[in-house]
Amino acid sequence: MKYRYFIPIVVAVVAMFTGCTSDDDPIYLDNVRMSTTYVTLNTEGGTTAVNLNTTADWSIDEATVPAWLTISPMSGSAGSTVLNFTAQATTSTNQTVVKLNCGGKTQEISVLQFAVETEPEVMTVTEAVSQIKAGTAPASAVYVKGTVCRIQEISLQYGNATYYLSDDGSYGSGNWIQVYRGKWFNGESFTDANAFSVGDELTVKGVIVDYNGTPEVNTGSEVVSLVKSLIKVDSLDVDELPLEGGLVTAALTCKGSGISVEVPAEAQSWLSVVGIDTQQAVVKFLAQPNTGGDRSTAITFKTTDGGREYSATATIAQKGAIVECTVADFLAAEVGTTQYRVTGIITELYASDKQGKSFYIADYTGKALVYQAEGFIEAGAKVGDIVTVVGQRGAYKDSPQMVSGTFEELKYAVETVTIAQFREAADNKEQYYLISGTVGEVTEADLGAKNDLEKYGNFNLTDETGSVYIYGVTDGWGGPKGTFSNLNVGLGDKLTIVAYKTTYKGLVEGVGMYFSHEKAQ
């Protein structure tokens, strides 16, 4: 594509969709009609005529007319006029935006004159990301064209924007490039928070880099082309569908011809289109009941105009059932959005989390990191407590963890006590204590105490304050009885357990679950 043709198209679109325009007519003011709002002039110089029709007196703002350009006439009355734009031959590219004032409003006219004809490389997003990952991205600026799939911010305070482009307009895993703090046309600052929207096609000029694993058009880029989408999603009447499924309605704005809808293949088993009203620009979907975890999919809406296709996307989400599972089953699950409920003992806090929301949870099957669970701090939970958390299976550098989690319940607040304090506590199978001591042989055989380190875990636990008979230890929360030998605990080892206190025919007992132990020296 030749540069001399590329740039006029760029500015044409800018003129169409910026400036003082109305919602009904995105190209011109209500009181101004022009045959074009962009003017191109030959390198050799010459004149280009533009037809102007106004409903009031008009004038060209002289301050916006540079020395290389002549416009005639510079003012006029209501009615039809021919504007002549004239320039001499040039050896360098000239461009400007001329302002025409009419009836208290301003129409912008872009004027360009090119000196040379070059062929810029216009990459797709896929091509740009591929070069970044391969380490072959050039050090100089390139052109990248894509559809806006997400807008992080259009900052009027700093005059820049951070947004994402993809080839198909979807924001999926690894299919986008981030434009980081880019500028508007000609490197100018953004002055409109709605300068562009998701679904618009942008071509940007900038240096493409890998920034800590993120494919990025680096700071200092600028927009060189904008094609507004003729379709956008105004709203979904349901933010999140319930487990039972149901209808969701998408309200659109469509200025193209017809509406088509694409449901991704992987979502067609649970989501279908049940109606398209092109007159009202409304699409209805039906979601089936969900027996799995949370799920969502990106729907693509399309329309056409003059042989060109435009698209917009929206995400339809459905709440999923929460899967009750052990720690081992959670760790074996695939990374995704399915919600899992896990109950276990807090074994330690995750010191690397400066926010203090992360901890390790363990049951009889294993241990997992729960990363930044909301509500954990507020619950006042601590090491040794028995808790329930809900979250998604995530990973960090292939290390599994629970993410997007919620601290659902402090099931049992476990108090750390000495053995003497444990013996004095009231019998209560709903009150757990954290006790530590040395594993020894039973001393109250006359009351029915029995030694068993092979199966159930019957022994005496002794600290400096006293001794208590332990009647059964499972190998963690939820673990089956009779598996004590799996823990490899022997006489003389220092053992910590979570236990409740009970009394049977005068024999004080602790019944509990494994927490940790140290082998005897």
Coordinates of C-alpha atoms in Angstrom, one line a residue:
M1 CA 0.0 0.0 0.0
K2 CA 1.5 3.3 -1.1
Y3 CA 2.1 5.9 1.6
R4 CA 0.7 8.7 -0.5
Y5 CA -2.6 6.9 -0.5
F6 CA -2.4 5.6 3.0
I7 CA -2.2 8.9 4.7
P8 CA -5.2 10.6 2.9
I9 CA -7.4 7.7 4.0
V10 CA -6.1 8.2 7.6
V11 CA -7.0 11.8 7.7
A12 CA -10.3 11.4 6.0
V13 CA -11.4 9.1 8.7
V14 CA -10.1 11.5 11.4
A15 CA -12.1 14.3 9.9
M16 CA -15.2 12.1 9.8
F17 CA -15.1 11.2 13.4
T18 CA -13.6 14.0 15.3
G19 CA -14.4 17.7 15.7
C20 CA -17.8 19.2 16.4
T21 CA -20.0 16.6 14.9
S22 CA -23.5 15.3 15.8
D23 CA -24.5 11.7 16.7
D24 CA -26.8 11.5 13.6
D25 CA -24.2 12.7 11.1
P26 CA -20.6 11.7 12.1
I27 CA -19.0 13.5 9.1
Y28 CA -20.3 17.1 9.0
L29 CA -21.8 19.9 11.1
D30 CA -25.6 20.4 10.8
N31 CA -25.0 23.8 9.1
V32 CA -22.0 22.8 6.9
R33 CA -21.9 20.3 4.0
M34 CA -18.7 19.7 2.1
S35 CA -17.8 17.4 -0.7
T36 CA -14.9 16.2 1.4
T37 CA -13.3 17.2 4.7
Y38 CA -9.8 16.2 3.6
V39 CA -7.8 17.7 0.8
T40 CA -4.8 16.2 -0.9
L41 CA -2.4 18.1 -3.1
N42 CA 0.2 16.9 -5.5
T43 CA 4.0 17.1 -4.8
E44 CA 4.3 19.2 -8.0
G45 CA 1.8 21.7 -6.6
G46 CA -1.6 22.8 -7.9
T47 CA -5.1 23.4 -6.8
T48 CA -7.9 21.1 -5.4
A49 CA -11.5 22.3 -5.4
V50 CA -14.0 21.5 -2.7
N51 CA -17.7 22.2 -2.8
L52 CA -19.0 24.0 0.3
N53 CA -22.7 24.5 1.3
T54 CA -23.6 26.4 4.4
T55 CA -26.7 27.7 6.1
A56 CA -25.0 30.8 7.5
D57 CA -22.1 33.1 7.0
W58 CA -18.7 31.4 7.2
S59 CA -15.0 32.2 7.4
I60 CA -11.7 30.4 7.4
D61 CA -9.6 30.9 10.6
E62 CA -6.5 32.6 9.1
A63 CA -4.4 31.4 12.0
T64 CA -4.8 27.8 10.9
V65 CA -3.7 28.4 7.3
P66 CA 0.1 27.8 7.0
A67 CA 2.4 29.7 4.6
W68 CA 2.6 26.9 2.1
L69 CA -1.1 26.8 1.6
T70 CA -3.5 29.3 -0.1
I71 CA -7.3 29.1 0.3
S72 CA -9.7 31.1 -1.8
P73 CA -12.1 32.5 -0.9
M74 CA -11.5 32.9 2.8
S75 CA -15.1 33.8 3.8
G76 CA -18.5 33.9 2.3
S77 CA -22.3 34.0 2.9
A78 CA -24.8 31.2 3.2
G79 CA -25.3 29.1 0.2
S80 CA -23.0 27.2 -2.2
T81 CA -19.3 28.1 -2.7
V82 CA -16.3 26.4 -4.3
L83 CA -13.2 26.5 -2.0
N84 CA -9.8 26.3 -3.9
F85 CA -6.8 24.9 -2.0
T86 CA -3.5 25.8 -3.7
A87 CA 0.1 24.9 -2.9
Q88 CA 3.4 25.2 -4.7
A89 CA 5.7 22.3 -5.5
T90 CA 7.4 20.8 -2.4
T91 CA 10.3 18.6 -1.5
S92 CA 8.9 17.7 1.9
T93 CA 5.5 16.5 3.2
N94 CA 3.1 19.2 4.3
Q95 CA 0.1 18.7 6.4
T96 CA -2.3 20.8 8.5
V97 CA -5.8 21.1 9.8
V98 CA -7.7 24.2 8.7
K99 CA -10.7 25.4 10.7
L100 CA -13.8 26.7 9.1
N101 CA -16.2 28.7 11.4
C102 CA -19.9 28.8 10.7
G103 CA -22.8 29.6 12.9
G104 CA -20.7 29.5 16.1
K105 CA -19.3 26.0 15.3
T106 CA -16.1 24.8 13.8
Q107 CA -15.6 22.3 11.0
E108 CA -12.0 20.9 10.6
I109 CA -10.5 20.3 7.2
S110 CA -7.4 18.2 6.9
V111 CA -5.0 19.2 4.1
L112 CA -2.0 17.1 3.0
Q113 CA 0.7 17.5 0.4
F114 CA 3.3 14.7 -0.1
A115 CA 6.8 14.9 -1.3
V116 CA 7.7 11.2 -1.7
E117 CA 6.1 7.9 -2.2
T118 CA 7.1 5.1 0.2
E119 CA 5.7 1.8 1.3
P120 CA 5.4 1.5 5.0
E121 CA 5.1 -2.0 6.5
V122 CA 1.6 -2.4 8.0
M123 CA 1.7 -5.4 10.3
T124 CA -1.2 -7.4 11.7
V125 CA -1.2 -7.9 15.4
T126 CA -0.3 -11.5 14.9
E127 CA 2.7 -10.5 12.8
A128 CA 3.8 -8.0 15.4
V129 CA 3.5 -10.3 18.3
S130 CA 5.3 -13.1 16.4
Q131 CA 8.3 -10.8 15.7
I132 CA 8.4 -9.7 19.4
K133 CA 8.4 -13.3 20.6
A134 CA 11.1 -14.3 18.1
G135 CA 13.3 -11.3 19.1
T136 CA 13.3 -10.0 15.5
A137 CA 11.3 -6.8 16.1
P138 CA 13.0 -3.8 14.5
A139 CA 14.4 -1.0 16.7
S140 CA 12.6 1.6 14.5
A141 CA 8.9 2.4 14.5
V142 CA 6.5 0.2 12.5
Y143 CA 2.8 0.3 11.7
V144 CA 0.5 -2.1 13.4
K145 CA -3.2 -2.4 12.5
G146 CA -5.8 -4.1 14.7
T147 CA -9.2 -3.8 16.3
V148 CA -9.5 -2.3 19.7
C149 CA -10.5 -5.2 22.0
R150 CA -10.0 -3.5 25.4
I151 CA -9.5 0.0 26.7
Q152 CA -7.6 0.3 29.9
E153 CA -7.6 4.1 30.0
I154 CA -7.9 7.3 27.9
S155 CA -6.3 9.8 30.2
L156 CA -7.1 13.4 29.7
Q157 CA -4.8 14.3 32.6
Y158 CA -1.7 12.9 30.9
G159 CA -3.0 13.1 27.3
N160 CA -2.3 9.4 26.5
A161 CA -4.1 6.1 26.3
T162 CA -3.4 2.5 27.1
Y163 CA -5.4 0.0 25.2
Y164 CA -5.2 -3.4 23.4
L165 CA -5.5 -4.4 19.8
S166 CA -6.2 -7.8 18.3
D167 CA -6.8 -9.0 14.7
D168 CA -10.4 -10.2 15.3
G169 CA -11.5 -7.8 18.0
S170 CA -11.5 -10.4 20.8
Y171 CA -9.6 -10.1 24.0
G172 CA -8.3 -13.6 24.5
S173 CA -5.3 -15.5 25.7
G174 CA -2.2 -14.2 23.9
N175 CA -4.0 -12.8 20.8
W176 CA -3.4 -9.1 21.6
I177 CA -0.8 -6.4 21.8
Q178 CA -0.9 -3.6 24.3
V179 CA -0.5 0.0 23.2
Y180 CA 1.1 1.6 26.2
R181 CA 0.5 5.3 26.9
G182 CA 0.1 6.0 23.2
K183 CA -0.7 9.4 21.7
W184 CA -3.4 10.6 19.3
F185 CA -2.9 11.7 15.7
N186 CA 0.4 13.5 15.0
G187 CA 1.6 12.7 18.5
E188 CA -0.9 15.1 20.0
S189 CA -2.5 14.6 23.4
F190 CA -5.9 13.1 23.9
T191 CA -8.6 15.7 24.6
D192 CA -11.6 13.4 24.3
A193 CA -12.2 10.5 26.7
N194 CA -14.3 8.9 24.0
A195 CA -11.9 9.4 21.1
F196 CA -12.2 5.7 20.1
S197 CA -14.2 2.7 21.3
V198 CA -13.9 -1.1 21.5
G199 CA -14.5 -2.4 18.0
D200 CA -12.9 0.5 16.2
E201 CA -10.0 -0.3 13.8
L202 CA -6.8 1.6 14.6
T203 CA -3.4 1.7 12.9
V204 CA -0.7 2.9 15.2
K205 CA 2.9 3.8 14.5
G206 CA 5.5 3.0 17.2
V207 CA 8.3 0.7 18.4
I208 CA 7.2 -2.8 19.3
V209 CA 8.9 -4.4 22.3
D210 CA 8.6 -7.2 24.9
Y211 CA 8.0 -5.6 28.3
N212 CA 8.4 -8.3 31.0
G213 CA 6.5 -10.8 28.8
T214 CA 3.9 -8.3 27.5
P215 CA 3.9 -7.6 23.8
E216 CA 3.7 -3.9 23.6
V217 CA 3.7 -0.9 21.3
N218 CA 6.0 1.2 23.5
T219 CA 5.4 4.7 24.9
G220 CA 5.6 7.4 22.2
S221 CA 3.4 5.7 19.6
E222 CA 0.8 7.6 17.7
V223 CA -2.5 6.8 15.9
V224 CA -2.3 7.2 12.1
S225 CA -5.6 5.7 11.1
L226 CA -9.0 5.3 12.7
V227 CA -12.0 3.5 11.2
K228 CA -15.0 3.7 13.4
S229 CA -17.0 0.5 13.8
L230 CA -20.5 0.7 12.6
I231 CA -21.7 -1.6 15.3
K232 CA -21.3 -1.6 19.1
V233 CA -22.8 -3.3 22.1
D234 CA -24.7 -0.9 24.3
S235 CA -25.7 -3.3 27.0
L236 CA -26.5 -6.8 28.2
D237 CA -29.7 -7.0 30.3
V238 CA -28.1 -9.6 32.6
D239 CA -24.6 -9.1 34.1
E240 CA -24.2 -12.8 34.9
L241 CA -26.6 -15.6 34.1
P242 CA -27.7 -17.8 37.0
L243 CA -26.9 -21.5 37.3
E244 CA -30.3 -22.4 36.0
G245 CA -29.6 -20.6 32.7
G246 CA -32.1 -18.3 30.9
L247 CA -32.3 -15.5 28.4
V248 CA -29.9 -12.6 27.9
T249 CA -30.6 -9.7 25.6
A250 CA -27.9 -7.7 23.9
A251 CA -28.9 -4.1 22.8
L252 CA -26.8 -2.8 19.9
T253 CA -26.2 0.3 17.9
C254 CA -25.9 -0.7 14.3
K255 CA -25.3 1.7 11.3
G256 CA -24.4 -1.0 8.9
S257 CA -26.5 -3.4 6.8
G258 CA -27.8 -6.4 8.8
I259 CA -26.5 -8.1 11.9
S260 CA -24.9 -11.5 12.2
V261 CA -23.7 -13.2 15.4
E262 CA -20.8 -15.6 16.0
V263 CA -20.9 -17.9 19.1
P264 CA -17.5 -19.6 19.6
A265 CA -17.6 -23.4 18.9
E266 CA -16.6 -24.2 22.5
A267 CA -19.7 -22.3 23.9
Q268 CA -22.3 -23.6 21.4
S269 CA -23.2 -26.5 23.7
W270 CA -24.6 -24.1 26.3
L271 CA -25.3 -20.8 24.5
S272 CA -27.4 -20.3 21.4
V273 CA -29.0 -17.4 19.5
V274 CA -32.8 -17.5 19.7
G275 CA -33.6 -14.2 18.0
I276 CA -32.2 -11.3 16.0
D277 CA -34.2 -8.1 15.5
T278 CA -32.3 -6.0 13.0
Q279 CA -34.9 -3.2 13.2
Q280 CA -34.5 -2.7 16.9
A281 CA -30.8 -3.9 16.9
V282 CA -31.5 -6.5 19.5
V283 CA -30.1 -10.1 19.8
K284 CA -31.4 -12.7 22.3
F285 CA -29.5 -15.6 23.6
L286 CA -30.5 -18.7 25.6
A287 CA -28.1 -20.3 28.1
Q288 CA -28.6 -23.9 29.3
P289 CA -28.3 -24.8 33.0
N290 CA -24.7 -25.0 34.3
T291 CA -23.6 -28.0 36.2
G292 CA -19.9 -27.1 36.1
G293 CA -17.9 -24.1 37.2
D294 CA -18.2 -20.5 36.2
R295 CA -18.1 -20.0 32.4
S296 CA -18.1 -17.2 29.9
T297 CA -17.6 -16.6 26.2
A298 CA -16.9 -13.7 23.9
I299 CA -19.7 -13.1 21.4
T300 CA -18.9 -11.3 18.1
F301 CA -21.5 -9.2 16.4
K302 CA -21.0 -8.2 12.8
T303 CA -22.4 -5.8 10.2
T304 CA -21.4 -4.8 6.7
D305 CA -21.3 -1.6 4.7
G306 CA -20.1 -1.2 1.1
G307 CA -18.4 -4.6 1.2
R308 CA -16.5 -3.8 4.4
E309 CA -17.2 -5.8 7.6
Y310 CA -17.4 -4.3 11.1
S311 CA -17.5 -6.1 14.4
A312 CA -18.0 -5.7 18.1
T313 CA -17.7 -8.1 21.0
A314 CA -19.3 -8.7 24.3
T315 CA -18.7 -11.3 27.0
I316 CA -21.7 -13.4 28.3
A317 CA -21.0 -15.0 31.6
Q318 CA -22.8 -17.6 33.6
K319 CA -22.4 -18.5 37.2
G320 CA -21.2 -22.0 37.8
A321 CA -21.7 -24.6 40.5
I322 CA -18.9 -24.6 43.1
V323 CA -17.0 -27.9 43.0
E324 CA -16.3 -29.4 46.5
C325 CA -13.0 -31.1 46.4
T326 CA -9.8 -32.1 48.3
V327 CA -6.6 -30.2 48.0
A328 CA -5.2 -32.9 45.8
D329 CA -8.2 -32.7 43.4
F330 CA -7.8 -29.0 43.3
L331 CA -4.1 -29.2 42.4
A332 CA -4.9 -31.7 39.7
A333 CA -7.5 -29.5 38.1
E334 CA -6.8 -27.4 35.0
V335 CA -6.2 -23.7 35.2
G336 CA -9.5 -22.0 34.5
T337 CA -12.5 -20.1 35.9
T338 CA -14.2 -23.1 37.6
Q339 CA -14.9 -22.4 41.3
Y340 CA -13.6 -24.9 43.8
R341 CA -14.4 -25.1 47.5
V342 CA -11.6 -26.4 49.7
T343 CA -11.6 -27.0 53.5
G344 CA -8.4 -27.5 55.5
I345 CA -6.0 -26.3 58.1
I346 CA -4.0 -23.1 57.7
T347 CA -0.4 -24.4 58.0
E348 CA 1.5 -21.1 57.4
L349 CA 1.1 -17.6 56.0
Y350 CA 2.7 -16.7 52.6
A351 CA 5.3 -14.2 53.7
S352 CA 5.9 -12.9 50.1
D353 CA 2.4 -11.4 50.1
K354 CA 2.8 -7.9 51.5
Q355 CA -1.0 -7.5 51.7
G356 CA -1.2 -10.4 54.1
K357 CA -4.1 -12.1 52.3
S358 CA -2.2 -15.3 51.3
F359 CA -1.7 -18.6 53.2
Y360 CA -1.2 -22.3 52.7
I361 CA -4.1 -24.7 53.3
A362 CA -3.7 -28.4 53.9
D363 CA -5.9 -31.4 54.3
Y364 CA -5.1 -35.1 54.3
T365 CA -4.3 -35.1 50.6
G366 CA -1.9 -32.2 50.3
K367 CA -1.1 -28.5 50.7
A368 CA -1.9 -25.6 48.4
L369 CA -1.2 -21.9 48.3
V370 CA -4.3 -19.6 48.5
Y371 CA -3.2 -16.3 47.0
Q372 CA -4.8 -13.1 48.3
A373 CA -8.2 -14.4 49.4
E374 CA -10.6 -11.6 49.9
G375 CA -12.0 -11.5 53.5
F376 CA -9.1 -13.4 55.0
I377 CA -7.8 -10.5 57.0
E378 CA -11.3 -9.4 58.1
A379 CA -12.1 -13.0 59.4
G380 CA -9.1 -12.8 61.8
A381 CA -8.0 -16.3 60.8
K382 CA -4.6 -17.6 61.9
V383 CA -2.3 -20.5 61.5
G384 CA -3.9 -23.7 62.9
D385 CA -7.5 -22.6 62.1
I386 CA -9.7 -24.8 60.1
V387 CA -11.1 -22.8 57.2
T388 CA -13.1 -23.0 54.0
V389 CA -12.0 -21.0 50.9
V390 CA -13.5 -20.8 47.3
G391 CA -11.5 -19.8 44.3
Q392 CA -10.2 -20.7 40.9
R393 CA -7.3 -23.0 39.9
G394 CA -4.5 -20.7 38.9
A395 CA -0.7 -20.9 38.5
Y396 CA 2.4 -18.8 38.7
K397 CA 5.3 -20.0 36.7
D398 CA 3.8 -23.5 36.6
S399 CA 3.3 -23.5 40.4
P400 CA -0.3 -24.2 41.2
Q401 CA -2.3 -21.9 43.5
M402 CA -5.8 -20.8 44.3
V403 CA -6.6 -17.4 42.8
S404 CA -9.6 -15.0 42.7
G405 CA -10.4 -16.6 46.0
T406 CA -12.9 -15.7 48.7
F407 CA -12.4 -16.6 52.4
E408 CA -15.8 -18.3 52.9
E409 CA -15.7 -19.5 56.4
L410 CA -13.7 -19.7 59.6
K411 CA -15.0 -23.2 60.3
Y412 CA -13.1 -23.7 63.6
A413 CA -11.0 -21.1 65.4
V414 CA -8.2 -23.3 66.9
E415 CA -6.6 -22.2 70.1
T416 CA -3.0 -23.0 70.9
V417 CA -2.7 -24.4 74.4
T418 CA -0.4 -26.4 76.6
I419 CA -1.3 -30.0 77.4
A420 CA -2.2 -29.0 81.0
Q421 CA -4.7 -26.4 79.6
F422 CA -6.0 -28.9 77.2
R423 CA -6.8 -31.4 80.0
E424 CA -8.6 -28.7 81.9
A425 CA -10.8 -27.6 78.9
A426 CA -14.4 -28.7 78.8
D427 CA -15.3 -31.7 76.7
N428 CA -16.4 -30.3 73.3
K429 CA -16.2 -32.0 69.9
E430 CA -16.7 -28.6 68.2
Q431 CA -13.8 -26.9 69.9
Y432 CA -10.3 -27.6 68.5
Y433 CA -6.9 -26.9 70.1
L434 CA -3.4 -26.9 68.7
I435 CA -1.2 -29.0 71.0
S436 CA 2.4 -30.1 70.8
G437 CA 4.5 -32.6 72.7
T438 CA 6.6 -35.7 72.5
V439 CA 5.2 -39.0 71.4
G440 CA 5.4 -41.7 74.2
E441 CA 3.9 -44.9 75.4
V442 CA 0.6 -44.7 77.3
T443 CA 0.6 -44.4 81.1
E444 CA -3.1 -45.0 81.8
A445 CA -3.6 -48.5 80.6
D446 CA -5.7 -49.2 83.7
L447 CA -8.2 -46.7 82.3
G448 CA -8.3 -48.3 78.9
A449 CA -5.4 -46.5 77.1
K450 CA -3.7 -48.6 74.4
N451 CA -0.5 -48.2 72.5
D452 CA -1.0 -48.1 68.7
L453 CA 1.5 -46.3 66.3
E454 CA 0.7 -48.6 63.4
K455 CA -2.9 -48.0 62.6
Y456 CA -5.1 -45.5 64.5
G457 CA -2.5 -43.5 66.4
N458 CA -3.0 -44.1 70.1
F459 CA -0.2 -42.8 72.4
N460 CA 0.7 -40.3 75.0
L461 CA 1.6 -36.7 74.1
T462 CA 3.8 -35.0 76.7
D463 CA 5.0 -31.4 77.1
E464 CA 6.6 -29.6 80.1
T465 CA 3.1 -29.1 81.6
G466 CA 1.8 -32.6 81.5
S467 CA 0.6 -35.6 79.4
V468 CA -2.6 -36.6 77.7
Y469 CA -3.7 -39.7 76.0
I470 CA -4.3 -39.3 72.2
Y471 CA -7.0 -41.6 70.9
G472 CA -6.7 -41.6 67.1
V473 CA -5.0 -39.2 64.7
T474 CA -6.0 -38.9 61.0
D475 CA -3.4 -37.7 58.5
G476 CA -5.1 -34.3 58.0
W477 CA -8.5 -32.6 57.8
G478 CA -11.0 -35.0 56.3
G479 CA -8.7 -38.0 56.4
P480 CA -9.9 -41.5 57.0
K481 CA -9.2 -43.3 60.3
G482 CA -6.6 -46.1 60.4
T483 CA -3.9 -44.5 58.3
F484 CA -1.6 -43.2 61.1
S485 CA 1.3 -45.2 59.8
N486 CA 1.4 -43.1 56.6
L487 CA 2.7 -40.2 58.8
N488 CA 5.9 -42.1 59.8
V489 CA 5.6 -40.9 63.4
G490 CA 7.5 -42.8 66.1
L491 CA 8.2 -42.7 69.8
G492 CA 10.3 -39.7 70.8
D493 CA 9.1 -37.6 67.8
K494 CA 7.7 -34.1 68.5
L495 CA 4.2 -34.0 67.1
T496 CA 1.7 -31.2 66.7
I497 CA -1.9 -32.0 66.2
V498 CA -5.3 -30.2 66.0
A499 CA -7.6 -32.0 68.5
Y500 CA -10.7 -31.8 70.5
K501 CA -11.0 -32.9 74.1
T502 CA -13.2 -35.6 75.4
T503 CA -13.4 -37.9 78.4
Y504 CA -14.3 -41.6 78.3
K505 CA -14.8 -43.5 81.6
G506 CA -12.5 -41.1 83.4
L507 CA -9.8 -41.2 80.7
V508 CA -9.0 -37.8 79.3
E509 CA -8.5 -38.1 75.6
G510 CA -7.5 -36.0 72.6
V511 CA -8.9 -36.9 69.2
G512 CA -7.5 -35.0 66.3
M513 CA -5.6 -34.7 63.0
Y514 CA -2.1 -34.3 62.0
F515 CA -0.5 -30.8 61.7
S516 CA 3.3 -31.4 61.7
H517 CA 6.1 -33.3 63.4
E518 CA 9.8 -33.5 63.9
K519 CA 11.7 -36.7 64.0
A520 CA 13.6 -37.5 67.3
Q521 CA 17.3 -36.8 67.1

